[in-house]
Each structure stands twice: as structure tokens, then as C-alpha cells.
Amino acid sequence: MKLFIDTANLDEIVKTDNMGIICGVTTNPTLLSREGHNPREMAAKIADRVDGPVSYEAVLLDAEGMVKEGKEIAAMAPNMVVKVPMTTEGLKAIKRLAELGIKTNATLIFNENQALLAARAGATYVSIFIGRLVDRGVDAIGITRNIRMIFDTNDMDTEIIAASIRNTEQVTQCAIAGAHIATVPYRVLMEMVEHPLTTAGIEKFMEDWKKVSDK
Ligand code: E4P
């Protein structure tokens, strides 16, 4: 499973990119609003900094508007991906953008049928919102496993992004369930680095090293 970072914060993107752990970025209007800058300028900076796909959400809700916006987003940088919400208008926009060779990320996917429809319309990615489903007591990991099975059975190229990740355990479970990608907040990525036995192991090695280092 590949890892994207779910943020619009350039500092977090640079830090994780320097560690070699991320190969893409997902943003959304909420994440961009937190940064308080012009959203398109911000996205252009992000797309310039990373090699991989950068998802940026279309905010007009009619297909024609989304296609227009999608063309503008795609023109910003070669690695831009247009995020399109899962609606009937969104499906029309995904189809049209796919015909134009523009990559899309169908967002706000909550079940197997929505994922199937978005993939059939031509979405490059479908983003299933794990945390928001789990918050409501739904088996989001089971749904992810089913979507992977549906895509594989039907030879569909659309990649599954496990989004709305709240903790490290969800990352592991999404990888086991067959998500192609997890888009993970900075805090959770940093928690994935750590283990108490790693910390204790380094301390003990350093302590023992001091005993012989000046000999
Ligand atoms: C997906 O691409 C979204 O940016 C994101 O994962 C939403 O997560 P949230 O439920 O934490 O807002």
C-alpha cells in the first residue's frame, strides 16, 4: 500500500517527503482553509514540491462547472488530480474529465456501490472515508476489502484511497484489506514511526556505547 499525506500544510509535506514515506498529497477545502492562504496558490506550491499526485477539490456542484474547474486545476501542474464529490453531477464530470485525459479522485465514498459507480464513470481514484464510517459504527475495513474484491474481479484499474484515517491501527487494517493507497494525516504518520522498544533499544545501545567509546 502506498502512502499519501492528507494535508495542505507545506511544512508537513516537506518533512514527510524528505523521509521518503509519501508519494502523493490529498487536500480538501477544510484542510486548505486551515492554512489561511490562497488555495490555488497553495496547491501550486505543493504540486511543485512533490513528484506524485496532488488532489485538489472542485467546489462547484454542477457537472459543467466541475469540468471547467477540473480543466483549470489540471492546467496548474502535470501532477494535479481533480477531486470530485460522489453525486450524479460528479459522475458526469468524472466521465467528461476522463475523456479529456484528466485524472480524478472521487471523494466522499461510503460504500461499495458508490465506489463501483465512480470507477465505471472513469475515476482514477476512489476515496473511502474510513474514520467517518467508523465514527458511526460501520465496518469500513470490510467495505474496503469488498471494493478491492469488486475492482479485482472486474479488472478495474481504479485505485482505492483509504481516507479519513484517524489512527495507526486503521492504516494497518486498510493495508491488509487491500487499499492501494492510504492518505494519512501528519500526526498519524509520525505515530507510525514510533515504538517504545525502539526508543528503549536506542537508549540502551547509546548507554553501552559510552562505556567503550573513549577506550
Ligand atoms: C480525503 O481525501 C479527505 O481529505 C480526508 O481524508 C477527510 O478526512 P476527515 O474525515 O478527517 O475530514
PDB file of C-alpha atoms and ligand atoms in Angstrom:
ATOM      1  CA  MET A   1       0.000   0.000   0.000  1.00  0.00           C
ATOM      2  CA  LYS A   2       1.313   3.425  -0.947  1.00  0.00           C
ATOM      3  CA  LEU A   3       1.054   6.376   1.444  1.00  0.00           C
ATOM      4  CA  PHE A   4      -0.159   9.880   0.684  1.00  0.00           C
ATOM      5  CA  ILE A   5      -0.271  12.682   3.235  1.00  0.00           C
ATOM      6  CA  ASP A   6      -3.675  14.211   3.949  1.00  0.00           C
ATOM      7  CA  THR A   7      -2.810  17.860   4.500  1.00  0.00           C
ATOM      8  CA  ALA A   8      -2.401  21.245   2.862  1.00  0.00           C
ATOM      9  CA  ASN A   9       0.452  22.198   5.182  1.00  0.00           C
ATOM     10  CA  LEU A  10       3.655  22.582   3.178  1.00  0.00           C
ATOM     11  CA  ASP A  11       5.902  22.077   6.197  1.00  0.00           C
ATOM     12  CA  GLU A  12       4.306  18.675   6.938  1.00  0.00           C
ATOM     13  CA  ILE A  13       4.588  17.728   3.256  1.00  0.00           C
ATOM     14  CA  VAL A  14       8.284  18.670   3.068  1.00  0.00           C
ATOM     15  CA  LYS A  15       9.124  16.822   6.316  1.00  0.00           C
ATOM     16  CA  THR A  16       7.461  13.568   5.233  1.00  0.00           C
ATOM     17  CA  ASP A  17       8.690  13.831   1.641  1.00  0.00           C
ATOM     18  CA  ASN A  18      12.254  14.193   2.968  1.00  0.00           C
ATOM     19  CA  MET A  19      11.741  10.921   4.868  1.00  0.00           C
ATOM     20  CA  GLY A  20      10.744   9.205   1.614  1.00  0.00           C
ATOM     21  CA  ILE A  21       7.496   7.876   3.046  1.00  0.00           C
ATOM     22  CA  ILE A  22       4.880   9.665   0.953  1.00  0.00           C
ATOM     23  CA  CYS A  23       4.224   9.541  -2.764  1.00  0.00           C
ATOM     24  CA  GLY A  24       1.293  11.917  -3.042  1.00  0.00           C
ATOM     25  CA  VAL A  25      -0.861  14.515  -1.280  1.00  0.00           C
ATOM     26  CA  THR A  26      -4.590  14.907  -0.772  1.00  0.00           C
ATOM     27  CA  THR A  27      -6.152  18.217   0.168  1.00  0.00           C
ATOM     28  CA  ASN A  28      -9.741  19.270   0.659  1.00  0.00           C
ATOM     29  CA  PRO A  29     -11.449  22.653   1.227  1.00  0.00           C
ATOM     30  CA  THR A  30     -11.330  22.207   5.021  1.00  0.00           C
ATOM     31  CA  LEU A  31      -7.596  21.423   5.052  1.00  0.00           C
ATOM     32  CA  LEU A  32      -6.842  24.354   2.715  1.00  0.00           C
ATOM     33  CA  SER A  33      -8.955  26.746   4.778  1.00  0.00           C
ATOM     34  CA  ARG A  34      -6.868  25.863   7.876  1.00  0.00           C
ATOM     35  CA  GLU A  35      -3.732  27.202   6.155  1.00  0.00           C
ATOM     36  CA  GLY A  36      -5.345  30.601   5.535  1.00  0.00           C
ATOM     37  CA  HIS A  37      -3.649  31.237   2.161  1.00  0.00           C
ATOM     38  CA  ASN A  38      -4.998  31.475  -1.376  1.00  0.00           C
ATOM     39  CA  PRO A  39      -5.959  27.815  -2.015  1.00  0.00           C
ATOM     40  CA  ARG A  40      -4.853  27.593  -5.650  1.00  0.00           C
ATOM     41  CA  GLU A  41      -1.500  29.256  -4.914  1.00  0.00           C
ATOM     42  CA  MET A  42      -1.047  26.833  -2.030  1.00  0.00           C
ATOM     43  CA  ALA A  43      -1.861  23.828  -4.234  1.00  0.00           C
ATOM     44  CA  ALA A  44       0.543  25.016  -6.918  1.00  0.00           C
ATOM     45  CA  LYS A  45       3.349  25.220  -4.328  1.00  0.00           C
ATOM     46  CA  ILE A  46       2.528  21.704  -3.108  1.00  0.00           C
ATOM     47  CA  ALA A  47       2.425  20.302  -6.664  1.00  0.00           C
ATOM     48  CA  ASP A  48       5.784  21.907  -7.349  1.00  0.00           C
ATOM     49  CA  ARG A  49       7.331  20.368  -4.214  1.00  0.00           C
ATOM     50  CA  VAL A  50       6.194  16.753  -4.668  1.00  0.00           C
ATOM     51  CA  ASP A  51       6.548  14.432  -7.650  1.00  0.00           C
ATOM     52  CA  GLY A  52       3.395  12.412  -7.006  1.00  0.00           C
ATOM     53  CA  PRO A  53      -0.304  13.165  -7.453  1.00  0.00           C
ATOM     54  CA  VAL A  54      -1.839  16.124  -5.599  1.00  0.00           C
ATOM     55  CA  SER A  55      -5.618  16.028  -5.178  1.00  0.00           C
ATOM     56  CA  TYR A  56      -7.457  19.363  -5.185  1.00  0.00           C
ATOM     57  CA  GLU A  57     -11.219  19.534  -4.863  1.00  0.00           C
ATOM     58  CA  ALA A  58     -13.614  21.113  -7.336  1.00  0.00           C
ATOM     59  CA  VAL A  59     -16.098  23.246  -5.407  1.00  0.00           C
ATOM     60  CA  LEU A  60     -18.766  23.927  -8.000  1.00  0.00           C
ATOM     61  CA  LEU A  61     -21.510  21.338  -7.691  1.00  0.00           C
ATOM     62  CA  ASP A  62     -22.825  21.136 -11.281  1.00  0.00           C
ATOM     63  CA  ALA A  63     -21.079  18.926 -13.851  1.00  0.00           C
ATOM     64  CA  GLU A  64     -20.366  21.747 -16.268  1.00  0.00           C
ATOM     65  CA  GLY A  65     -18.808  23.851 -13.501  1.00  0.00           C
ATOM     66  CA  MET A  66     -16.772  20.935 -12.201  1.00  0.00           C
ATOM     67  CA  VAL A  67     -15.427  20.170 -15.680  1.00  0.00           C
ATOM     68  CA  LYS A  68     -14.443  23.819 -16.170  1.00  0.00           C
ATOM     69  CA  GLU A  69     -12.796  23.878 -12.745  1.00  0.00           C
ATOM     70  CA  GLY A  70     -11.201  20.489 -13.426  1.00  0.00           C
ATOM     71  CA  LYS A  71      -9.547  21.779 -16.592  1.00  0.00           C
ATOM     72  CA  GLU A  72      -8.155  24.763 -14.657  1.00  0.00           C
ATOM     73  CA  ILE A  73      -6.888  22.526 -11.842  1.00  0.00           C
ATOM     74  CA  ALA A  74      -5.243  20.121 -14.319  1.00  0.00           C
ATOM     75  CA  ALA A  75      -3.559  23.051 -16.062  1.00  0.00           C
ATOM     76  CA  MET A  76      -1.915  24.158 -12.787  1.00  0.00           C
ATOM     77  CA  ALA A  77       0.653  21.309 -12.848  1.00  0.00           C
ATOM     78  CA  PRO A  78       1.024  17.911 -14.534  1.00  0.00           C
ATOM     79  CA  ASN A  79       0.580  16.051 -11.226  1.00  0.00           C
ATOM     80  CA  MET A  80      -2.728  17.663 -10.234  1.00  0.00           C
ATOM     81  CA  VAL A  81      -5.722  15.371  -9.677  1.00  0.00           C
ATOM     82  CA  VAL A  82      -9.263  16.762  -9.603  1.00  0.00           C
ATOM     83  CA  LYS A  83     -11.256  15.706  -6.562  1.00  0.00           C
ATOM     84  CA  VAL A  84     -14.927  15.317  -7.425  1.00  0.00           C
ATOM     85  CA  PRO A  85     -17.700  14.602  -4.922  1.00  0.00           C
ATOM     86  CA  MET A  86     -19.770  11.432  -5.377  1.00  0.00           C
ATOM     87  CA  THR A  87     -23.023  12.795  -6.857  1.00  0.00           C
ATOM     88  CA  THR A  88     -24.834  12.347 -10.174  1.00  0.00           C
ATOM     89  CA  GLU A  89     -23.282  15.645 -11.323  1.00  0.00           C
ATOM     90  CA  GLY A  90     -19.914  14.452 -10.043  1.00  0.00           C
ATOM     91  CA  LEU A  91     -20.190  11.223 -12.073  1.00  0.00           C
ATOM     92  CA  LYS A  92     -20.910  13.226 -15.241  1.00  0.00           C
ATOM     93  CA  ALA A  93     -17.881  15.402 -14.527  1.00  0.00           C
ATOM     94  CA  ILE A  94     -15.653  12.349 -13.881  1.00  0.00           C
ATOM     95  CA  LYS A  95     -16.709  10.829 -17.215  1.00  0.00           C
ATOM     96  CA  ARG A  96     -16.025  14.041 -19.116  1.00  0.00           C
ATOM     97  CA  LEU A  97     -12.681  14.681 -17.369  1.00  0.00           C
ATOM     98  CA  ALA A  98     -11.596  11.075 -18.034  1.00  0.00           C
ATOM     99  CA  GLU A  99     -12.366  11.592 -21.726  1.00  0.00           C
ATOM    100  CA  LEU A 100     -10.109  14.645 -21.611  1.00  0.00           C
ATOM    101  CA  GLY A 101      -7.339  12.578 -20.014  1.00  0.00           C
ATOM    102  CA  ILE A 102      -7.640  14.408 -16.686  1.00  0.00           C
ATOM    103  CA  LYS A 103      -7.168  12.328 -13.523  1.00  0.00           C
ATOM    104  CA  THR A 104      -9.925  12.367 -10.918  1.00  0.00           C
ATOM    105  CA  ASN A 105     -10.350  11.329  -7.306  1.00  0.00           C
ATOM    106  CA  ALA A 106     -13.982  10.517  -6.468  1.00  0.00           C
ATOM    107  CA  THR A 107     -14.363  11.725  -2.916  1.00  0.00           C
ATOM    108  CA  LEU A 108     -16.855  11.142  -0.088  1.00  0.00           C
ATOM    109  CA  ILE A 109     -17.315   7.462  -0.948  1.00  0.00           C
ATOM    110  CA  PHE A 110     -19.021   5.485   1.809  1.00  0.00           C
ATOM    111  CA  ASN A 111     -19.993   2.117   0.280  1.00  0.00           C
ATOM    112  CA  GLU A 112     -19.289  -0.463  -2.422  1.00  0.00           C
ATOM    113  CA  ASN A 113     -21.921   0.768  -4.897  1.00  0.00           C
ATOM    114  CA  GLN A 114     -20.648   4.351  -4.838  1.00  0.00           C
ATOM    115  CA  ALA A 115     -17.120   3.053  -5.494  1.00  0.00           C
ATOM    116  CA  LEU A 116     -18.335   0.861  -8.377  1.00  0.00           C
ATOM    117  CA  LEU A 117     -20.207   3.766  -9.996  1.00  0.00           C
ATOM    118  CA  ALA A 118     -17.260   6.145  -9.693  1.00  0.00           C
ATOM    119  CA  ALA A 119     -14.895   3.541 -11.156  1.00  0.00           C
ATOM    120  CA  ARG A 120     -17.277   2.848 -14.041  1.00  0.00           C
ATOM    121  CA  ALA A 121     -17.511   6.600 -14.738  1.00  0.00           C
ATOM    122  CA  GLY A 122     -13.719   6.590 -15.134  1.00  0.00           C
ATOM    123  CA  ALA A 123     -12.342   7.794 -11.785  1.00  0.00           C
ATOM    124  CA  THR A 124      -8.602   7.319 -11.340  1.00  0.00           C
ATOM    125  CA  TYR A 125      -9.065   7.004  -7.567  1.00  0.00           C
ATOM    126  CA  VAL A 126     -11.963   6.450  -5.170  1.00  0.00           C
ATOM    127  CA  SER A 127     -11.579   7.820  -1.653  1.00  0.00           C
ATOM    128  CA  ILE A 128     -13.379   5.821   1.002  1.00  0.00           C
ATOM    129  CA  PHE A 129     -13.754   7.763   4.244  1.00  0.00           C
ATOM    130  CA  ILE A 130     -12.746   5.199   6.857  1.00  0.00           C
ATOM    131  CA  GLY A 131     -12.815   7.357  10.008  1.00  0.00           C
ATOM    132  CA  ARG A 132     -16.191   8.936   9.303  1.00  0.00           C
ATOM    133  CA  LEU A 133     -17.709   5.449   8.814  1.00  0.00           C
ATOM    134  CA  VAL A 134     -16.053   4.032  11.934  1.00  0.00           C
ATOM    135  CA  ASP A 135     -17.351   7.063  13.898  1.00  0.00           C
ATOM    136  CA  ARG A 136     -20.830   5.776  13.003  1.00  0.00           C
ATOM    137  CA  GLY A 137     -20.058   2.181  13.948  1.00  0.00           C
ATOM    138  CA  VAL A 138     -19.790   0.921  10.323  1.00  0.00           C
ATOM    139  CA  ASP A 139     -17.311  -1.807   9.297  1.00  0.00           C
ATOM    140  CA  ALA A 140     -15.272   0.450   6.988  1.00  0.00           C
ATOM    141  CA  ILE A 141     -12.461  -2.086   6.663  1.00  0.00           C
ATOM    142  CA  GLY A 142     -14.924  -4.729   5.439  1.00  0.00           C
ATOM    143  CA  ILE A 143     -16.232  -2.261   2.841  1.00  0.00           C
ATOM    144  CA  THR A 144     -12.662  -1.530   1.702  1.00  0.00           C
ATOM    145  CA  ARG A 145     -11.994  -5.276   1.327  1.00  0.00           C
ATOM    146  CA  ASN A 146     -15.201  -5.662  -0.707  1.00  0.00           C
ATOM    147  CA  ILE A 147     -14.338  -2.736  -3.000  1.00  0.00           C
ATOM    148  CA  ARG A 148     -10.914  -4.252  -3.690  1.00  0.00           C
ATOM    149  CA  MET A 149     -12.569  -7.578  -4.500  1.00  0.00           C
ATOM    150  CA  ILE A 150     -15.069  -5.888  -6.854  1.00  0.00           C
ATOM    151  CA  PHE A 151     -12.309  -3.978  -8.667  1.00  0.00           C
ATOM    152  CA  ASP A 152     -10.073  -7.055  -8.998  1.00  0.00           C
ATOM    153  CA  THR A 153     -12.920  -9.350 -10.107  1.00  0.00           C
ATOM    154  CA  ASN A 154     -13.911  -6.881 -12.802  1.00  0.00           C
ATOM    155  CA  ASP A 155     -10.387  -5.909 -13.917  1.00  0.00           C
ATOM    156  CA  MET A 156     -10.910  -2.266 -12.960  1.00  0.00           C
ATOM    157  CA  ASP A 157      -7.839  -0.031 -12.828  1.00  0.00           C
ATOM    158  CA  THR A 158      -9.281   2.494 -10.359  1.00  0.00           C
ATOM    159  CA  GLU A 159      -7.193   2.702  -7.191  1.00  0.00           C
ATOM    160  CA  ILE A 160      -8.696   2.721  -3.711  1.00  0.00           C
ATOM    161  CA  ILE A 161      -7.580   5.506  -1.377  1.00  0.00           C
ATOM    162  CA  ALA A 162      -8.338   4.862   2.297  1.00  0.00           C
ATOM    163  CA  ALA A 163      -9.067   8.394   3.546  1.00  0.00           C
ATOM    164  CA  SER A 164     -10.271   9.975   6.786  1.00  0.00           C
ATOM    165  CA  ILE A 165      -7.700   7.962   8.724  1.00  0.00           C
ATOM    166  CA  ARG A 166      -7.780   8.567  12.478  1.00  0.00           C
ATOM    167  CA  ASN A 167      -5.114   6.211  13.879  1.00  0.00           C
ATOM    168  CA  THR A 168      -2.225   3.853  13.147  1.00  0.00           C
ATOM    169  CA  GLU A 169      -4.341   0.720  13.551  1.00  0.00           C
ATOM    170  CA  GLN A 170      -6.604   1.899  10.702  1.00  0.00           C
ATOM    171  CA  VAL A 171      -3.536   2.215   8.444  1.00  0.00           C
ATOM    172  CA  THR A 172      -2.571  -1.404   9.154  1.00  0.00           C
ATOM    173  CA  GLN A 173      -6.134  -2.652   8.651  1.00  0.00           C
ATOM    174  CA  CYS A 174      -6.503  -0.767   5.344  1.00  0.00           C
ATOM    175  CA  ALA A 175      -3.240  -2.268   4.074  1.00  0.00           C
ATOM    176  CA  ILE A 176      -4.434  -5.776   4.972  1.00  0.00           C
ATOM    177  CA  ALA A 177      -7.852  -5.098   3.381  1.00  0.00           C
ATOM    178  CA  GLY A 178      -6.201  -4.224   0.053  1.00  0.00           C
ATOM    179  CA  ALA A 179      -6.423  -0.442  -0.215  1.00  0.00           C
ATOM    180  CA  HIS A 180      -3.937   0.649  -2.884  1.00  0.00           C
ATOM    181  CA  ILE A 181      -3.186   3.875  -1.004  1.00  0.00           C
ATOM    182  CA  ALA A 182      -3.875   5.347   2.437  1.00  0.00           C
ATOM    183  CA  THR A 183      -3.900   9.106   2.787  1.00  0.00           C
ATOM    184  CA  VAL A 184      -2.764   9.763   6.318  1.00  0.00           C
ATOM    185  CA  PRO A 185      -2.554  12.914   8.487  1.00  0.00           C
ATOM    186  CA  TYR A 186       0.934  14.021   9.607  1.00  0.00           C
ATOM    187  CA  ARG A 187       0.219  13.174  13.276  1.00  0.00           C
ATOM    188  CA  VAL A 188      -0.656   9.560  12.434  1.00  0.00           C
ATOM    189  CA  LEU A 189       2.367   9.188  10.106  1.00  0.00           C
ATOM    190  CA  MET A 190       4.624  10.306  12.964  1.00  0.00           C
ATOM    191  CA  GLU A 191       2.922   7.887  15.373  1.00  0.00           C
ATOM    192  CA  MET A 192       3.655   5.096  12.854  1.00  0.00           C
ATOM    193  CA  VAL A 193       7.391   5.811  13.204  1.00  0.00           C
ATOM    194  CA  GLU A 194       7.463   5.155  16.918  1.00  0.00           C
ATOM    195  CA  HIS A 195       7.613   2.067  19.119  1.00  0.00           C
ATOM    196  CA  PRO A 196       8.608   2.108  22.827  1.00  0.00           C
ATOM    197  CA  LEU A 197      11.010  -0.804  22.258  1.00  0.00           C
ATOM    198  CA  THR A 198      12.779   1.166  19.502  1.00  0.00           C
ATOM    199  CA  THR A 199      13.245   4.117  21.871  1.00  0.00           C
ATOM    200  CA  ALA A 200      14.393   1.855  24.707  1.00  0.00           C
ATOM    201  CA  GLY A 201      16.704  -0.040  22.326  1.00  0.00           C
ATOM    202  CA  ILE A 202      18.426   3.163  21.155  1.00  0.00           C
ATOM    203  CA  GLU A 203      18.867   4.354  24.768  1.00  0.00           C
ATOM    204  CA  LYS A 204      20.453   1.042  25.803  1.00  0.00           C
ATOM    205  CA  PHE A 205      22.796   0.940  22.773  1.00  0.00           C
ATOM    206  CA  MET A 206      23.911   4.537  23.461  1.00  0.00           C
ATOM    207  CA  GLU A 207      24.446   3.801  27.152  1.00  0.00           C
ATOM    208  CA  ASP A 208      26.585   0.714  26.372  1.00  0.00           C
ATOM    209  CA  TRP A 209      28.475   2.563  23.632  1.00  0.00           C
ATOM    210  CA  LYS A 210      29.550   5.264  26.110  1.00  0.00           C
ATOM    211  CA  LYS A 211      31.258   2.540  28.214  1.00  0.00           C
ATOM    212  CA  VAL A 212      33.705   1.748  25.396  1.00  0.00           C
ATOM    213  CA  SER A 213      33.725   4.782  23.106  1.00  0.00           C
ATOM    214  CA  ASP A 214      36.664   6.524  24.830  1.00  0.00           C
ATOM    215  CA  LYS A 215      38.781   3.360  25.237  1.00  0.00           C
TER     216      LYS A 215
HETATM  217  C1  E4P B   1      -9.743  12.767   1.902  1.00  0.00           C
HETATM  218  O1  E4P B   1      -9.055  12.929   0.885  1.00  0.00           O
HETATM  219  C2  E4P B   1     -10.039  13.810   2.873  1.00  0.00           C
HETATM  220  O2  E4P B   1      -9.123  14.874   2.715  1.00  0.00           O
HETATM  221  C3  E4P B   1      -9.904  13.415   4.309  1.00  0.00           C
HETATM  222  O3  E4P B   1      -9.269  12.180   4.465  1.00  0.00           O
HETATM  223  C4  E4P B   1     -11.116  13.649   5.140  1.00  0.00           C
HETATM  224  O4  E4P B   1     -10.878  13.222   6.439  1.00  0.00           O
HETATM  225  P1  E4P B   1     -11.670  13.734   7.735  1.00  0.00           P
HETATM  226  O5  E4P B   1     -12.808  12.810   7.963  1.00  0.00           O
HETATM  227  O6  E4P B   1     -10.650  13.652   8.817  1.00  0.00           O
HETATM  228  O7  E4P B   1     -12.111  15.139   7.458  1.00  0.00           O
END
